[in-house]
Short mmCIF file of C-alpha atoms in Angstrom, two decimals:
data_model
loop_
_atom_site.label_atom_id
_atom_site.label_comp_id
_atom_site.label_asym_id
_atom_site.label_seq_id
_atom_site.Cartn_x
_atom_site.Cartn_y
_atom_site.Cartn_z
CA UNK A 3 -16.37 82.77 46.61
CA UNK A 4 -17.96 85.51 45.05
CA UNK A 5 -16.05 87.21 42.19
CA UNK A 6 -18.09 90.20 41.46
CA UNK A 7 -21.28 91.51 42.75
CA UNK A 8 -23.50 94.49 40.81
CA UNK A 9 -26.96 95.89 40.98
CA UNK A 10 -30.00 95.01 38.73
CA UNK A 11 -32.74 96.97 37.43
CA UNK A 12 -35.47 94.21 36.96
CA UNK A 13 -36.60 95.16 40.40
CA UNK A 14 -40.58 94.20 41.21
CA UNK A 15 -41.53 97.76 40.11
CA UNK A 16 -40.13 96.82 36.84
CA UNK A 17 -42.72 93.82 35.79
CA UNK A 18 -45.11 95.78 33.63
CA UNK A 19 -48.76 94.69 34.69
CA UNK A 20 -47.52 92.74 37.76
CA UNK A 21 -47.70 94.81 40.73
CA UNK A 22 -46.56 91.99 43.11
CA UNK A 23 -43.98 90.28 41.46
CA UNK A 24 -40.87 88.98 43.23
CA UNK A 25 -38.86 90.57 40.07
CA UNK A 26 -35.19 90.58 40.51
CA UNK A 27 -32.50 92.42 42.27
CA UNK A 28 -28.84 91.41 42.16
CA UNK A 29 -26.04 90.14 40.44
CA UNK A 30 -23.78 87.05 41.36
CA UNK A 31 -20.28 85.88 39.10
CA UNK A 32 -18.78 82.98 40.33
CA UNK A 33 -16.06 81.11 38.14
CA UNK A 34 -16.59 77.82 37.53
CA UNK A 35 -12.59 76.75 37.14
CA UNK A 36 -12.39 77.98 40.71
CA UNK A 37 -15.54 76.46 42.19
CA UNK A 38 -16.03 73.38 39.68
CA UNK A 39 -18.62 71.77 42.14
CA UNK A 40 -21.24 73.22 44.05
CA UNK A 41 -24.48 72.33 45.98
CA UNK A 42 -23.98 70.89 50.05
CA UNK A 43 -26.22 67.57 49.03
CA UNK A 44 -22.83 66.37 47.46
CA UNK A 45 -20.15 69.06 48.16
CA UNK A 46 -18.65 70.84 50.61
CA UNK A 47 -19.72 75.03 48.74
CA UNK A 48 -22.49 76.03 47.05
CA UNK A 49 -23.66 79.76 46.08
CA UNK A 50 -22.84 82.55 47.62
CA UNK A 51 -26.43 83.59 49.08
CA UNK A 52 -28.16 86.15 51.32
CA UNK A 53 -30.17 84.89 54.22
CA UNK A 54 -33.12 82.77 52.68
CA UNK A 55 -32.26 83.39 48.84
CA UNK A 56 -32.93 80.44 46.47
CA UNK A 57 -31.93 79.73 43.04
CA UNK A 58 -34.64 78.01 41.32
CA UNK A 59 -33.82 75.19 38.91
CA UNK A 60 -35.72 72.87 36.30
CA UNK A 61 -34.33 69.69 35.16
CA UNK A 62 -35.40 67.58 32.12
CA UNK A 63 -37.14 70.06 30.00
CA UNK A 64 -38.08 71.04 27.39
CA UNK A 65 -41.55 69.83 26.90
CA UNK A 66 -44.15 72.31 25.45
CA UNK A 67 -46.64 71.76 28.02
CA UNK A 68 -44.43 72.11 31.17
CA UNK A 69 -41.86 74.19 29.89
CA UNK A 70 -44.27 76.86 28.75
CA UNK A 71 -46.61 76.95 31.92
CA UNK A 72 -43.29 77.44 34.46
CA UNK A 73 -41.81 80.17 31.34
CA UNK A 74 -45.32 81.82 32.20
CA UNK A 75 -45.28 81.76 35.90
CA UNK A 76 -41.40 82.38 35.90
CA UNK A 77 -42.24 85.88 33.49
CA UNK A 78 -45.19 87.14 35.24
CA UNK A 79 -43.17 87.62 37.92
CA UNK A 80 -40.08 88.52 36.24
CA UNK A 81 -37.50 86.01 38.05
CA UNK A 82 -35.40 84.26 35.73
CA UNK A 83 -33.94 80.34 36.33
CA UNK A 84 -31.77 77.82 35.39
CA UNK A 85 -32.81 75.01 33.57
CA UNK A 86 -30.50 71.93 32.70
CA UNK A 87 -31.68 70.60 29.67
CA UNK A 88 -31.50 66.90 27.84
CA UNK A 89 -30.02 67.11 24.62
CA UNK A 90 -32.60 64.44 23.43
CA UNK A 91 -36.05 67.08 24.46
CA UNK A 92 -34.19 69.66 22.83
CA UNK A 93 -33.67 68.26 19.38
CA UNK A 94 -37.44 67.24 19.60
CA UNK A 95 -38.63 70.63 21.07
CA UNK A 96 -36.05 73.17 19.73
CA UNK A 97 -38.53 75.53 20.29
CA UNK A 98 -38.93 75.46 24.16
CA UNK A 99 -34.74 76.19 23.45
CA UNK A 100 -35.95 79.33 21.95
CA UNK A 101 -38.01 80.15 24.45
CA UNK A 102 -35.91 80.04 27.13
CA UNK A 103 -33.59 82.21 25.43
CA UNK A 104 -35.29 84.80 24.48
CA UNK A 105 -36.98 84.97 27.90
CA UNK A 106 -33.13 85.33 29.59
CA UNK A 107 -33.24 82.13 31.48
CA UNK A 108 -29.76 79.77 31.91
CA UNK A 109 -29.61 77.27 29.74
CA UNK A 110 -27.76 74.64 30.72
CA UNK A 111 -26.94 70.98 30.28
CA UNK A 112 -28.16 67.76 31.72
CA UNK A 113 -26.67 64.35 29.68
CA UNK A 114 -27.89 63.96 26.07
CA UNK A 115 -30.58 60.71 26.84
CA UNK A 116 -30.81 60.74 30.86
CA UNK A 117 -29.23 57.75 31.62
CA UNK A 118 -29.42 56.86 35.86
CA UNK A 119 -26.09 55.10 35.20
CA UNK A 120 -23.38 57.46 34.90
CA UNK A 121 -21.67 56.14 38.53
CA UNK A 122 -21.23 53.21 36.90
CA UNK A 123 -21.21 53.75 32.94
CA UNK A 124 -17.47 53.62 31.00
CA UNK A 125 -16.09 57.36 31.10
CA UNK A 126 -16.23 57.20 26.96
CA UNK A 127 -19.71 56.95 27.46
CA UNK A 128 -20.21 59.25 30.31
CA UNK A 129 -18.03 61.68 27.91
CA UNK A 130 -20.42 61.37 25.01
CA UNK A 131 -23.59 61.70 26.86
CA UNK A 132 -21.87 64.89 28.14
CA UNK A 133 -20.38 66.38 25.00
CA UNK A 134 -23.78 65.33 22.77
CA UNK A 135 -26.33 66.95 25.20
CA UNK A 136 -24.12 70.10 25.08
CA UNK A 137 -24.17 69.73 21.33
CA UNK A 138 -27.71 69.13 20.97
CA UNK A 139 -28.93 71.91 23.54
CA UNK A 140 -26.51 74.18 21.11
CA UNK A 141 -27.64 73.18 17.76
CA UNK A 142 -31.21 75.60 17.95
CA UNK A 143 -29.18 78.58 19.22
CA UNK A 144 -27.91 81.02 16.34
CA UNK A 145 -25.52 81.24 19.24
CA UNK A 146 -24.01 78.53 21.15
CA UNK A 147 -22.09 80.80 24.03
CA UNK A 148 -25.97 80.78 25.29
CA UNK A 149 -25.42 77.18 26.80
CA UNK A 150 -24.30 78.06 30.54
CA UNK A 151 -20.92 75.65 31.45
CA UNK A 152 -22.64 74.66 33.88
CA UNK A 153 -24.23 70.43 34.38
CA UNK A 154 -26.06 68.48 36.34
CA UNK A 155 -25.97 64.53 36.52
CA UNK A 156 -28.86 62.64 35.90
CA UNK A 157 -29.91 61.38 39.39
CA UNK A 158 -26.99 63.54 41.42
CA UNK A 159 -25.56 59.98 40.44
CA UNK A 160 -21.46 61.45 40.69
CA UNK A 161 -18.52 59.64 39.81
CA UNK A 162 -14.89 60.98 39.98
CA UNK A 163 -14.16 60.18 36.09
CA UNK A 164 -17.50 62.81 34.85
CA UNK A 165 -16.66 65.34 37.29
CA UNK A 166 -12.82 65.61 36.45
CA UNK A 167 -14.23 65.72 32.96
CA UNK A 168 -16.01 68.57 33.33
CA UNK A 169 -13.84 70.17 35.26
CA UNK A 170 -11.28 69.90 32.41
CA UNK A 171 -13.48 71.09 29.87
CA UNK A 172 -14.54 74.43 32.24
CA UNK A 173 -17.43 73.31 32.93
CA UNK A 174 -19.33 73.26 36.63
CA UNK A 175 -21.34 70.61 38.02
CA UNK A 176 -24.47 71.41 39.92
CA UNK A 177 -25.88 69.41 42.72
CA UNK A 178 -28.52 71.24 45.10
CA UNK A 179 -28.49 72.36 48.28
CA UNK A 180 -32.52 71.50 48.73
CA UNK A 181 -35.39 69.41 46.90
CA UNK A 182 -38.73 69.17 46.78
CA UNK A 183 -39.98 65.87 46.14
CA UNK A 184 -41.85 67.40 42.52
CA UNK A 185 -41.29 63.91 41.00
CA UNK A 186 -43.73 61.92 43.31
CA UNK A 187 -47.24 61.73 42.90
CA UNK A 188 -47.83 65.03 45.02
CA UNK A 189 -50.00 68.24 44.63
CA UNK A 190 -48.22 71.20 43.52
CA UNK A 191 -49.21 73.39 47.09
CA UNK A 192 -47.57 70.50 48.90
CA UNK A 193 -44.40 70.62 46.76
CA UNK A 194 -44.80 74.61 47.43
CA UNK A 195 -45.02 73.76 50.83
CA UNK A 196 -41.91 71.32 51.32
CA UNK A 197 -39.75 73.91 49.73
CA UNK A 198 -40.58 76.46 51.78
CA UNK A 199 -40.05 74.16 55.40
CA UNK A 200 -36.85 72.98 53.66
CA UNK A 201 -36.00 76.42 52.91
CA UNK A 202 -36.72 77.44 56.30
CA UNK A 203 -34.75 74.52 57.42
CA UNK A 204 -31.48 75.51 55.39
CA UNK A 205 -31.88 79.32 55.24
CA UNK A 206 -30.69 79.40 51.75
CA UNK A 207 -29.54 77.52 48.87
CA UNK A 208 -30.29 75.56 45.45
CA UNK A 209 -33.79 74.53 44.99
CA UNK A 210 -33.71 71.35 42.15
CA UNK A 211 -37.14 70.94 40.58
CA UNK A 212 -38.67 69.52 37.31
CA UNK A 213 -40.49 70.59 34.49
CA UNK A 214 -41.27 67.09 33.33
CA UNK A 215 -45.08 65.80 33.16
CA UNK A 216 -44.33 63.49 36.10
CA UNK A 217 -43.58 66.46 38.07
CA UNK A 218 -45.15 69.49 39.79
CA UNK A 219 -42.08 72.12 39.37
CA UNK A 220 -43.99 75.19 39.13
CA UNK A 221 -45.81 74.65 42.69
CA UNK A 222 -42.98 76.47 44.29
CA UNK A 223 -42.58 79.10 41.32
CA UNK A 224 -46.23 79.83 41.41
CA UNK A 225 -46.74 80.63 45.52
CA UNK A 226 -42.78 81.55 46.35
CA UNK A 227 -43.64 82.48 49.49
CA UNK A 228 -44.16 86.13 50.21
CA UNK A 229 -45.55 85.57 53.77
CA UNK A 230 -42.28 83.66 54.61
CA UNK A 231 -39.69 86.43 53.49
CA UNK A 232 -38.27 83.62 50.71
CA UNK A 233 -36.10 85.67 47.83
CA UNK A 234 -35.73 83.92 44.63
CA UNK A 235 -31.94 84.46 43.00
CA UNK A 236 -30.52 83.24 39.90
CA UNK A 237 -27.38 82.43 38.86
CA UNK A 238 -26.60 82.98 35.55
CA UNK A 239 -23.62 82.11 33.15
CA UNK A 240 -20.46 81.28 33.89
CA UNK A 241 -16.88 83.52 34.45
CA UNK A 242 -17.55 86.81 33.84
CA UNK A 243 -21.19 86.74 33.23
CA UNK A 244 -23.91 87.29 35.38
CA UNK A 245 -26.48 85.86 37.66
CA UNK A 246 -29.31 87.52 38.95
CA UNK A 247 -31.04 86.95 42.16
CA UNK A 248 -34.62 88.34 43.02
CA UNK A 249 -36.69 89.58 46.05
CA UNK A 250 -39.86 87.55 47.36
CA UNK A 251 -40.43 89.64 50.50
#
């Protein structure tokens, strides 16, 4: 599965004023034509990870206060994430788009409005939620090869009809290989904690998490556990680009 594999410099060392950062280590490629669906809570392949690496990822952002307090935790100890974005936060915060640029996260793309119906909504629909969150994320980019080809459904709510429509436009749907219940009415050290025993359960794989205010996203990004030997990766871009993936240990 893995189409290229190279070393990175943003090591721990490397994270001025942060002696004990997980920083980050390695490099992933994967093309999304030839793996158009990944994360084991749906599909059969996900990432291509080392023995308890996890790719953090943030859905539903951007929102200012959030957004900028997991961009915070996320820099000061210089791992980078992926974070599918709704076209409809980014138009109204084109700022936090900004942001997560010029901090060398993955943008990527997560429906234009949210709907919780797109198992069940008309394809023409489905296909303009798609192409006008894409759209939107894009518009506050002086550059829209920035937006990642990479999605996530509102909800892991799949139907055949969106994914062969992504796959047709190149683009790769993301599931999750692990969650953390962020969205309840839960303590951040207890979402920390359910990560990590889920983590421990799977031995690597695709962490989903929020950055909305309803959530508590940045409980695992704050305590990543060092004591349990967890290494944060990222994935990054799509064919022939980069992802990077980080020690924790």
């Amino acid at each position: 599965m893995v189409a290229g594999l190279a070393s990175q410099s943003a090591l721990a060392e490397d994270c001025p004023g942060h002696p004990d950062a997980i920083g980050t280590s390695r490099t992933l490629v994967v093309d999304p034509r030839e793996h158009p669906r990944i994360g084991t809570m749906q599909y059969p392949e996900t990432l291509p990870l080392r023995d308890h690496e996890v790719v953090l990822t943030f859905d539903d952002g951007p929102l200012p206060r959030n957004s900028n307090q997991v961009l915070q935790i996320l820099a000061d100890n210089c791992v980078k994430a992926i974070f599918f974005t709704i076209g409809q936060q980014a138009r109204a915060n084109p700022e936090g788009v900004h942001k997560l640029a010029a901090a060398g996260h993955t943008i990527a793309t997560h429906t234009q409005d949210h709907p919780l119906t797109m198992d069940h909504m008309p394809i023409e629909k489905a296909r303009q939620q798609i192409d006008d969150g894409i759209a939107s994320v894009s518009a506050p980019l002086s550059d829209p090869s920035l937006v990642a080809p990479f999605f996530r459904i509102p909800g892991l709510l799949r139907a055949d009809g969106v994914e062969e429509y992504l796959a047709s436009r190149g683009i790769q749907v993301w599931s999750a290989d692990f969650l953390a219940d962020d969205w309840h009415h839960i303590s951040s050290a207890r979402v920390a904690d359910l990560a990590i025993k889920r983590l421990e359960a799977d031995g690597k794989g695709i962490l989903l998490l929020h950055d909305n205010p309803g959530a508590h996203g940045c409980g695992f990004a704050e305590d990543p556990a060092r004591d349990e030997g967890a290494r944060l990766s990222h994935r990054a871009r799509g064919a022939g680009d980069a992802a990077t993936a980080g020690d924790a240990d």
